[in-house]
Short mmCIF file of C-alpha atoms and ligand atoms in Angstrom, two decimals:
data_model
loop_
_atom_site.label_atom_id
_atom_site.label_comp_id
_atom_site.label_asym_id
_atom_site.label_seq_id
_atom_site.Cartn_x
_atom_site.Cartn_y
_atom_site.Cartn_z
CA MET I 1 146.07 95.34 30.76
CA THR I 2 146.36 92.54 28.22
CA ASP I 3 149.07 90.45 29.95
CA THR I 4 147.30 90.03 33.26
CA TYR I 5 144.08 89.43 31.30
CA SER I 6 145.60 86.42 29.49
CA THR I 7 146.85 84.77 32.66
CA THR I 8 143.36 84.74 34.16
CA HIS I 9 141.73 83.14 31.14
CA ALA I 10 143.41 79.79 31.73
CA LEU I 11 141.34 79.37 34.89
CA ASN I 12 138.03 80.37 33.35
CA TRP I 13 135.76 77.38 33.91
CA TYR I 14 133.64 78.27 30.88
CA ALA I 15 136.65 77.98 28.56
CA GLU I 16 137.67 74.58 29.87
CA GLY I 17 136.61 71.83 27.53
CA SER I 18 135.40 74.25 24.86
CA THR I 19 135.01 72.36 21.59
CA GLN I 20 134.78 75.46 19.41
CA ARG I 21 137.03 75.12 16.35
CA PRO I 22 139.35 78.17 16.16
CA PHE I 23 138.91 80.69 13.34
CA ALA I 24 141.86 81.82 11.21
CA HIS I 25 143.50 85.18 11.77
CA LEU I 26 143.35 87.92 9.17
CA GLN I 27 146.19 87.94 6.67
CA GLY I 28 146.36 90.30 3.71
CA GLU I 29 143.77 92.72 2.41
CA ILE I 30 140.05 92.09 2.25
CA ALA I 31 137.03 94.24 1.43
CA VAL I 32 133.54 93.86 2.91
CA ASP I 33 130.47 96.01 3.45
CA VAL I 34 130.74 96.10 7.25
CA CYS I 35 133.63 95.33 9.58
CA VAL I 36 132.72 94.44 13.17
CA VAL I 37 135.44 94.93 15.79
CA GLY I 38 135.02 92.55 18.75
CA GLY I 39 133.73 88.99 18.95
CA GLY I 40 131.62 89.24 22.11
CA ILE I 41 127.83 88.99 22.24
CA ALA I 42 127.37 92.51 20.80
CA GLY I 43 129.77 91.97 17.88
CA CYS I 44 128.56 88.44 17.05
CA SER I 45 124.91 89.46 17.23
CA ALA I 46 125.59 92.49 14.99
CA ALA I 47 127.42 90.26 12.49
CA LEU I 48 124.60 87.71 12.49
CA HIS I 49 121.87 90.29 11.97
CA LEU I 50 123.86 92.13 9.29
CA ALA I 51 124.67 88.93 7.40
CA GLU I 52 121.00 87.91 7.54
CA ARG I 53 120.20 91.21 5.85
CA GLY I 54 122.59 90.35 3.03
CA TYR I 55 125.61 92.45 4.01
CA GLN I 56 129.13 91.11 3.54
CA VAL I 57 130.53 91.14 7.07
CA ALA I 58 133.92 90.46 8.68
CA VAL I 59 134.36 90.15 12.44
CA LEU I 60 137.82 90.95 13.79
CA GLU I 61 138.40 89.52 17.27
CA ALA I 62 141.68 90.28 19.04
CA GLU I 63 141.84 86.94 20.88
CA SER I 64 139.11 84.30 20.48
CA ILE I 65 135.32 84.50 20.28
CA GLY I 66 133.92 85.18 23.74
CA TYR I 67 137.34 85.93 25.19
CA GLY I 68 136.09 89.21 26.72
CA ALA I 69 133.31 89.76 29.25
CA SER I 70 130.82 87.69 27.23
CA GLY I 71 132.71 84.44 27.81
CA ARG I 72 133.48 85.10 31.49
CA SER I 73 130.28 86.53 32.88
CA GLY I 74 127.96 85.36 35.61
CA GLY I 75 125.56 84.19 32.91
CA GLN I 76 122.61 86.03 34.46
CA CYS I 77 120.22 87.35 31.81
CA LEU I 78 118.06 90.20 33.03
CA PRO I 79 115.86 92.96 31.64
CA GLY I 80 116.71 96.62 32.26
CA VAL I 81 120.00 98.45 32.41
CA SER I 82 122.71 98.66 35.04
CA CYS I 83 121.72 102.07 36.44
CA GLY I 84 118.12 100.92 36.96
CA GLN I 85 114.96 102.12 35.29
CA THR I 86 114.25 104.95 37.74
CA GLN I 87 117.66 106.42 37.02
CA LEU I 88 117.08 106.00 33.28
CA GLU I 89 113.89 108.04 33.64
CA LYS I 90 116.05 110.96 34.80
CA LEU I 91 118.17 110.68 31.65
CA LEU I 92 115.46 110.22 29.00
CA ASP I 93 111.98 111.61 28.46
CA PRO I 94 109.15 109.25 29.53
CA ALA I 95 108.41 107.90 26.04
CA LEU I 96 112.07 107.08 25.41
CA ALA I 97 112.50 105.57 28.88
CA ARG I 98 109.54 103.32 28.08
CA ALA I 99 111.01 102.43 24.67
CA ALA I 100 114.36 101.62 26.32
CA TRP I 101 112.72 99.35 28.88
CA ASP I 102 110.73 97.56 26.17
CA LEU I 103 113.92 97.01 24.15
CA THR I 104 115.63 95.41 27.12
CA VAL I 105 112.67 93.04 27.57
CA GLU I 106 112.83 92.34 23.83
CA GLY I 107 116.51 91.49 24.41
CA LEU I 108 115.45 88.60 26.64
CA ALA I 109 112.97 87.35 24.06
CA LEU I 110 115.57 87.69 21.30
CA GLN I 111 117.93 85.48 23.29
CA GLN I 112 115.30 82.73 23.34
CA GLN I 113 114.66 83.13 19.61
CA LEU I 114 118.35 83.01 18.75
CA MET I 115 118.95 79.90 20.86
CA ALA I 116 115.99 78.15 19.22
CA ARG I 117 116.54 79.32 15.65
CA HIS I 118 120.27 78.58 15.61
CA ASP I 119 120.17 75.53 17.84
CA ILE I 120 122.49 77.07 20.47
CA ASP I 121 122.77 74.65 23.36
CA CYS I 122 123.94 76.83 26.26
CA ASP I 123 122.33 75.34 29.38
CA TRP I 124 119.48 77.90 29.63
CA GLN I 125 117.55 77.88 32.91
CA ALA I 126 114.64 80.24 33.55
CA GLY I 127 114.42 82.32 36.72
CA HIS I 128 116.31 85.13 38.41
CA LEU I 129 115.84 86.04 42.06
CA GLN I 130 116.92 89.43 43.34
CA VAL I 131 117.36 89.14 47.08
CA CYS I 132 117.13 91.66 49.92
CA CYS I 133 119.63 91.63 52.78
CA HIS I 134 117.66 93.98 55.07
CA ARG I 135 114.64 96.25 55.34
CA ARG I 136 116.05 99.13 53.26
CA HIS I 137 116.58 96.70 50.37
CA GLU I 138 113.04 95.38 50.85
CA ARG I 139 111.56 98.87 50.65
CA GLU I 140 113.58 99.69 47.54
CA LEU I 141 112.89 96.43 45.72
CA HIS I 142 109.22 96.43 46.54
CA ALA I 143 108.88 99.99 45.25
CA GLU I 144 110.73 99.02 42.06
CA LEU I 145 108.50 95.99 41.48
CA GLU I 146 105.36 98.13 41.85
CA HIS I 147 106.82 100.81 39.59
CA LEU I 148 107.64 98.31 36.84
CA GLN I 149 104.16 96.81 37.07
CA ARG I 150 102.38 100.17 37.09
CA ARG I 151 104.40 102.20 34.62
CA TYR I 152 105.78 99.49 32.31
CA ASP I 153 103.16 96.72 32.51
CA TYR I 154 105.94 94.35 33.50
CA HIS I 155 104.19 91.56 35.39
CA SER I 156 106.89 88.88 35.41
CA LEU I 157 108.13 89.85 38.87
CA GLU I 158 106.73 87.96 41.84
CA TRP I 159 107.37 89.17 45.38
CA ILE I 160 108.87 86.42 47.55
CA ASP I 161 108.21 87.27 51.16
CA ARG I 162 109.99 86.28 54.34
CA SER I 163 107.96 83.09 54.75
CA ALA I 164 108.82 81.83 51.23
CA ILE I 165 112.39 82.94 50.59
CA ALA I 166 113.89 79.66 51.87
CA GLU I 167 112.06 77.82 49.10
CA HIS I 168 114.27 79.68 46.62
CA VAL I 169 117.62 80.21 48.31
CA GLY I 170 119.04 78.30 51.25
CA SER I 171 120.87 81.15 52.95
CA ALA I 172 120.20 83.00 56.19
CA CYS I 173 121.62 86.18 54.60
CA TYR I 174 118.43 87.02 52.72
CA VAL I 175 115.07 88.12 54.04
CA SER I 176 112.95 88.35 50.89
CA GLY I 177 113.24 88.98 47.15
CA ALA I 178 111.66 89.33 43.73
CA LEU I 179 111.56 86.42 41.30
CA ASP I 180 111.56 87.09 37.56
CA ARG I 181 110.64 84.03 35.53
CA GLN I 182 111.34 85.72 32.19
CA ALA I 183 114.96 86.27 33.22
CA GLY I 184 117.35 83.36 33.81
CA HIS I 185 120.85 82.06 33.31
CA LEU I 186 123.00 80.34 30.71
CA HIS I 187 126.57 79.33 29.83
CA PRO I 188 127.74 82.62 28.36
CA LEU I 189 130.71 81.30 26.39
CA LYS I 190 128.64 78.59 24.68
CA TYR I 191 126.03 81.24 23.88
CA THR I 192 128.58 83.65 22.37
CA GLN I 193 130.26 80.91 20.35
CA GLY I 194 126.82 79.80 19.14
CA LEU I 195 126.11 83.34 17.90
CA ALA I 196 129.46 83.37 16.05
CA ARG I 197 128.65 80.05 14.36
CA ALA I 198 125.21 81.38 13.40
CA ALA I 199 126.83 84.51 11.94
CA VAL I 200 129.18 82.34 9.86
CA SER I 201 126.27 80.20 8.66
CA ALA I 202 124.52 83.40 7.59
CA GLY I 203 127.59 84.36 5.52
CA ALA I 204 129.83 86.42 7.85
CA THR I 205 133.57 85.71 8.14
CA VAL I 206 135.17 85.60 11.58
CA TYR I 207 138.85 86.22 12.23
CA GLU I 208 140.40 85.47 15.62
CA GLY I 209 143.82 86.61 16.84
CA SER I 210 143.24 89.78 14.81
CA ARG I 211 143.48 92.83 17.06
CA VAL I 212 142.53 96.06 15.34
CA LEU I 213 145.24 98.66 15.84
CA GLY I 214 143.70 101.63 14.09
CA ARG I 215 141.14 102.99 11.68
CA GLN I 216 141.69 105.32 8.73
CA ARG I 217 139.45 107.01 6.20
CA THR I 218 139.60 105.90 2.56
CA ALA I 219 137.80 106.92 -0.64
CA ARG I 220 135.40 103.96 -0.18
CA GLY I 221 134.83 104.44 3.54
CA TRP I 222 137.16 103.03 6.15
CA GLN I 223 140.16 100.79 6.51
CA LEU I 224 140.86 98.84 9.69
CA VAL I 225 144.40 97.72 10.32
CA THR I 226 145.64 94.62 12.14
CA ARG I 227 149.24 93.39 12.50
CA GLU I 228 149.02 91.21 9.39
CA GLY I 229 146.13 92.57 7.37
CA THR I 230 143.60 95.25 6.52
CA VAL I 231 139.85 95.36 6.03
CA SER I 232 138.30 97.96 3.73
CA CYS I 233 134.63 98.60 4.36
CA ARG I 234 131.85 101.14 4.04
CA GLU I 235 130.72 100.82 7.65
CA VAL I 236 132.36 99.97 10.95
CA VAL I 237 130.80 98.55 14.11
CA LEU I 238 132.91 98.97 17.24
CA ALA I 239 132.03 96.40 19.91
CA GLY I 240 135.37 96.02 21.68
CA ASN I 241 134.15 96.86 25.18
CA ALA I 242 136.73 97.75 27.85
CA THR I 243 139.74 96.39 25.97
CA LEU I 244 139.24 98.13 22.61
CA GLY I 245 142.50 100.06 23.01
CA ASN I 246 143.47 103.69 22.94
CA TRP I 247 143.05 104.22 19.18
CA GLU I 248 139.50 105.50 19.80
CA PRO I 249 140.17 107.97 22.64
CA SER I 250 136.70 109.54 22.52
CA LEU I 251 135.19 106.13 23.41
CA GLN I 252 137.83 105.34 25.98
CA ARG I 253 137.13 108.56 27.93
CA LYS I 254 133.52 107.48 28.54
CA ILE I 255 134.21 104.13 30.16
CA LEU I 256 136.41 102.73 32.86
CA GLY I 257 137.58 99.12 32.75
CA VAL I 258 136.81 97.63 36.15
CA GLY I 259 138.12 94.18 37.06
CA THR I 260 135.51 91.78 38.44
CA TYR I 261 135.82 88.17 39.51
CA MET I 262 134.22 84.75 39.67
CA ILE I 263 134.93 81.46 41.37
CA ALA I 264 133.59 77.96 40.67
CA THR I 265 133.34 75.17 43.24
CA GLN I 266 133.78 71.54 42.37
CA SER I 267 130.55 69.78 41.31
CA LEU I 268 128.18 69.50 44.26
CA SER I 269 125.98 66.55 45.12
CA GLN I 270 122.38 66.71 43.95
CA GLU I 271 121.16 67.17 47.55
CA ARG I 272 123.61 69.98 48.31
CA ALA I 273 122.80 71.83 45.09
CA GLN I 274 119.08 71.47 45.81
CA GLN I 275 119.59 72.79 49.33
CA LEU I 276 121.45 75.93 48.12
CA ILE I 277 119.20 76.96 45.23
CA PRO I 278 116.15 74.65 45.26
CA GLN I 279 114.66 75.90 41.98
CA ASN I 280 117.95 76.43 40.16
CA VAL I 281 117.43 80.15 39.57
CA ALA I 282 120.15 82.77 39.26
CA VAL I 283 120.51 84.94 42.38
CA SER I 284 121.91 88.41 42.95
CA ASP I 285 121.70 90.71 45.95
CA MET I 286 120.88 94.41 46.19
CA ASN I 287 124.21 95.72 47.43
CA TRP I 288 126.19 98.23 45.38
CA ILE I 289 129.02 95.70 45.17
CA ILE I 290 126.76 92.76 44.46
CA ASP I 291 127.16 89.08 45.19
CA TYR I 292 125.66 86.96 42.40
CA PHE I 293 125.59 83.22 42.01
CA ARG I 294 123.97 80.28 40.29
CA LEU I 295 124.45 76.59 39.64
CA SER I 296 126.13 75.36 36.46
CA ALA I 297 124.70 72.46 34.48
CA ASP I 298 127.17 70.15 36.26
CA ARG I 299 126.09 71.58 39.67
CA ARG I 300 129.05 73.79 40.52
CA LEU I 301 128.27 76.95 42.42
CA LEU I 302 129.48 79.83 40.24
CA PHE I 303 129.87 82.82 42.55
CA GLY I 304 130.74 86.32 41.40
CA GLY I 305 131.32 89.65 43.01
CA GLU I 306 134.20 91.83 44.12
CA VAL I 307 135.49 94.58 41.91
CA SER I 308 138.92 96.05 41.50
CA TYR I 309 138.86 99.73 40.60
CA GLY I 310 142.62 99.65 40.40
CA GLY I 311 142.07 97.77 37.13
CA LEU I 312 144.31 94.88 38.18
CA TYR I 313 143.78 91.20 38.90
CA PRO I 314 145.16 90.76 42.42
CA ALA I 315 145.54 87.09 43.36
CA HIS I 316 143.78 87.62 46.69
CA TYR I 317 140.42 88.12 44.97
CA ALA I 318 139.75 84.38 44.80
CA GLY I 319 140.20 84.21 48.59
CA ALA I 320 138.05 87.30 49.17
CA LEU I 321 135.28 85.85 47.01
CA ARG I 322 135.51 82.54 48.78
CA LYS I 323 134.90 84.35 52.07
CA ARG I 324 131.87 86.09 50.61
CA MET I 325 130.54 82.76 49.34
CA GLN I 326 131.02 81.17 52.78
CA ARG I 327 129.15 84.02 54.41
CA VAL I 328 126.19 83.23 52.16
CA PHE I 329 126.57 79.44 52.36
CA PRO I 330 128.62 78.44 55.45
CA GLU I 331 128.13 74.76 54.53
CA LEU I 332 130.56 75.27 51.63
CA SER I 333 133.49 76.15 53.94
CA THR I 334 135.41 73.00 53.01
CA THR I 335 134.24 72.68 49.40
CA PRO I 336 137.19 73.05 47.01
CA ILE I 337 137.28 75.99 44.61
CA THR I 338 138.47 74.57 41.31
CA HIS I 339 138.51 77.70 39.13
CA HIS I 340 138.75 81.46 39.52
CA TRP I 341 138.92 84.11 36.85
CA GLY I 342 138.39 87.76 36.21
CA GLY I 343 137.09 89.96 33.43
CA TRP I 344 136.66 93.62 32.58
CA LEU I 345 133.45 95.56 33.03
CA ASP I 346 133.03 98.67 30.88
CA ILE I 347 131.33 101.03 33.27
CA THR I 348 130.12 104.52 32.37
CA VAL I 349 129.83 107.44 34.80
CA ASN I 350 126.03 107.10 34.98
CA ARG I 351 126.03 103.31 34.47
CA ALA I 352 123.70 103.64 31.47
CA PRO I 353 124.80 102.00 28.20
CA HIS I 354 126.73 104.10 25.69
CA PHE I 355 125.68 103.65 22.03
CA GLY I 356 126.21 106.01 19.13
CA ARG I 357 128.13 107.05 16.03
CA LEU I 358 131.62 108.52 16.01
CA GLU I 359 131.48 109.68 12.40
CA PRO I 360 129.24 108.81 9.45
CA GLY I 361 129.41 105.04 9.03
CA VAL I 362 131.14 104.35 12.37
CA TYR I 363 128.81 102.92 15.01
CA PHE I 364 129.65 101.77 18.52
CA VAL I 365 128.09 100.09 21.55
CA GLN I 366 129.78 99.90 24.92
CA GLY I 367 129.24 100.79 28.58
CA PHE I 368 126.92 97.92 29.54
CA SER I 369 128.28 98.44 33.07
CA GLY I 370 127.99 94.81 34.17
CA HIS I 371 124.47 94.29 32.80
CA GLY I 372 125.04 93.35 29.19
CA LEU I 373 124.26 89.71 28.64
CA ALA I 374 120.75 90.21 27.24
CA LEU I 375 121.25 93.85 26.24
CA ALA I 376 124.37 93.24 24.11
CA GLY I 377 122.38 90.79 21.96
CA ILE I 378 119.62 93.27 21.17
CA ALA I 379 122.31 95.97 20.74
CA GLY I 380 123.71 93.88 17.87
CA LYS I 381 120.29 93.72 16.26
CA LEU I 382 119.81 97.49 16.67
CA LEU I 383 123.24 98.10 15.12
CA ALA I 384 122.21 96.06 12.08
CA GLU I 385 118.98 98.07 11.80
CA ALA I 386 120.94 101.33 12.02
CA VAL I 387 123.47 100.27 9.36
CA ALA I 388 120.52 99.31 7.12
CA GLY I 389 119.09 102.82 7.51
CA THR I 390 116.50 102.42 10.30
CA GLN I 391 117.92 104.44 13.14
CA GLU I 392 114.97 104.93 15.53
CA ARG I 393 115.47 102.00 17.87
CA PHE I 394 119.25 102.35 18.01
CA ASP I 395 118.74 106.05 18.77
CA VAL I 396 116.65 105.32 21.87
CA PHE I 397 119.95 104.46 23.58
CA ALA I 398 122.13 106.71 21.42
CA ARG I 399 120.26 109.71 22.84
CA LEU I 400 121.65 109.08 26.33
CA ARG I 401 124.28 111.69 27.16
CA HIS I 402 127.50 110.54 28.81
CA ALA I 403 130.13 112.47 30.73
CA ASP I 404 133.85 111.75 30.51
CA PHE I 405 135.31 110.11 33.58
CA PRO I 406 136.56 112.93 35.78
CA GLY I 407 140.23 113.28 36.52
CA GLY I 408 141.63 112.52 33.05
CA PRO I 409 143.62 109.35 32.27
CA TRP I 410 145.81 109.52 35.39
CA LEU I 411 143.50 110.68 38.12
CA ARG I 412 140.25 108.94 37.20
CA ARG I 413 141.06 105.61 38.85
CA PRO I 414 142.08 107.11 42.24
CA ALA I 415 138.97 109.31 42.17
CA LEU I 416 136.79 106.27 41.55
CA VAL I 417 138.53 104.14 44.16
CA PHE I 418 137.71 106.86 46.66
CA ALA I 419 134.07 106.97 45.56
CA MET I 420 133.79 103.18 45.78
CA LEU I 421 135.08 103.14 49.36
CA TRP I 422 132.00 105.17 50.20
CA TYR I 423 129.67 102.65 48.48
CA ARG I 424 131.37 99.71 50.22
CA LEU I 425 130.87 101.47 53.54
CA ARG I 426 127.21 102.05 52.59
CA ASP I 427 126.78 98.31 51.84
CA SER I 428 128.28 97.28 55.16
CA LEU I 429 126.22 99.84 57.10
CA GLY I 430 123.04 98.87 55.21
CA SER I 431 121.63 96.63 57.90
CA LEU I 432 122.39 99.17 60.66
CA THR I 433 120.69 102.06 58.88
CA SER I 434 117.61 100.17 57.68
C1 FAD R 1 133.13 88.53 35.44
C2 FAD R 1 131.93 89.17 34.75
C3 FAD R 1 130.64 88.81 35.14
C4 FAD R 1 129.55 89.37 34.48
N1 FAD R 1 128.31 88.92 34.81
C5 FAD R 1 127.24 89.38 34.13
C6 FAD R 1 125.95 88.84 34.37
O1 FAD R 1 125.78 87.89 35.13
N2 FAD R 1 124.89 89.38 33.69
C7 FAD R 1 125.04 90.39 32.79
O2 FAD R 1 124.04 90.86 32.21
N3 FAD R 1 126.27 90.90 32.50
C8 FAD R 1 127.35 90.40 33.13
N4 FAD R 1 128.60 90.89 32.84
C9 FAD R 1 128.71 91.90 31.77
C10 FAD R 1 128.53 91.27 30.39
O3 FAD R 1 129.32 90.11 30.33
C11 FAD R 1 128.95 92.28 29.32
O4 FAD R 1 128.19 93.47 29.49
C12 FAD R 1 128.72 91.78 27.91
O5 FAD R 1 129.21 90.48 27.74
C13 FAD R 1 129.42 92.73 26.95
O6 FAD R 1 129.47 92.15 25.67
P1 FAD R 1 130.34 92.86 24.55
O7 FAD R 1 130.17 92.06 23.32
O8 FAD R 1 130.00 94.30 24.51
O9 FAD R 1 131.84 92.83 25.08
P2 FAD R 1 132.91 91.65 25.23
O10 FAD R 1 132.28 90.38 25.51
O11 FAD R 1 133.94 92.13 26.19
O12 FAD R 1 133.53 91.54 23.79
C14 FAD R 1 134.46 92.47 23.28
C15 FAD R 1 135.45 91.69 22.44
O13 FAD R 1 136.20 92.62 21.68
C16 FAD R 1 137.51 92.14 21.58
N5 FAD R 1 138.36 93.29 21.29
C17 FAD R 1 138.66 94.33 22.09
N6 FAD R 1 139.45 95.21 21.46
C18 FAD R 1 139.64 94.73 20.23
C19 FAD R 1 140.39 95.18 19.12
N7 FAD R 1 141.09 96.32 19.17
N8 FAD R 1 140.39 94.44 18.00
C20 FAD R 1 139.68 93.28 17.92
N9 FAD R 1 138.97 92.80 18.96
C21 FAD R 1 138.94 93.52 20.11
C22 FAD R 1 137.78 91.52 22.95
O14 FAD R 1 138.83 90.57 22.90
C23 FAD R 1 136.44 90.90 23.27
O15 FAD R 1 136.36 89.53 22.92
C24 FAD R 1 129.73 90.35 33.46
C25 FAD R 1 131.02 90.72 33.09
C26 FAD R 1 132.12 90.13 33.71
C27 FAD R 1 133.49 90.54 33.28
#
């Protein structure tokens, strides 16, 4: 998994031109109160919030800060969870489902606070538009909008009807949509690196190139082992997402690493950019295998979609994504693609996030299932609250029950590939059955 992962990073547009000074790798033995495994948004936010509470914190990152999903993502910051709120209501009682929704909305507000408080310049733009491809999508999205307004008092969503959709997205593929002005988009690598710097300013120590290989119990608590060092600590926060490794098999059984991809065009002219997405919002469609796109600060179209349930990074994905982009925006048929990259999603069986404790003093968050940009930040704050002894808000998500992926380590991928063929077919038949 790791080799193919490294080769794709070189083409990640976000990483190009990064001015972040590297952090040292761990050498020798150190002791802290809390050791955080993983330097993505969840791990950096946990480290920041713990350090602000006065804990001595070390972050161990296998590669570099933001190397995982956080530094490769579509940059779309949304409320809610991947499985959707109606599905979450089937998994939690009404009061907890409400608390979970409110926490995800708080996650968006927290992002704004963190950017302002720690002076994180990450190209934030307000606005996310969810678009409908056909009537079935329209019925579903409209019902969701009304449900969120009625049951959750969420009034940030504005219905964009057929007469107005062209004012927001210049594509004939979409018939209508819902615009959320509280949501938006940002440069996810700059944001993650900003969180790491804020954590360091608050007193945390960050180590890069320091992959954790195992965890063992000690008289004081826990010891985490890397190739060249060890960290002794009272508490552990596991935020390694899909690439944590097989030393925590009980976590690994609950998620499947799914490859997903992005392409970036060359910078577009002001007029062309304006024509594609006139109000510079982030856009995603309602298909099971979604297309999502937005403009970067230098006016590239960043277009994501496609998933590989084989867990690989086949070279043809850039071409497949390009075709999807051209279907949405035929005027880009000759525009050069300058970058393409992939990353791992950590999906759970029910697509709800997976938080909890493995043993006393060992906390984890994972399973954001492709919807973690805002949620991983608040997850870090909830982890810090839990370590400090206030468990209630962390437990809203920790109460969600999760099944193992069926089929065991060998059969689970083929089983999922089969299931996904059905969803792809459903997407392509969507317009016929609506
Ligand atoms: C291509 C792509 C597009 C996406 N687009 C969106 C989007 O538009 N909106 C959205 O909400 N979500 C999106 N997501 C999902 C979102 O990026 C993730 O849910 C979120 O970033 C997860 O953050 P994290 O901190 O949990 O994990 P990560 O960012 O993956 O961080 C985990 C870190 O742990 C490190 N690590 C792993 N194992 C070890 C170990 N053993 N020792 C030390 N370090 C370790 C990894 O190197 C990695 O840096 C996307 C994901 C991808 C891949």
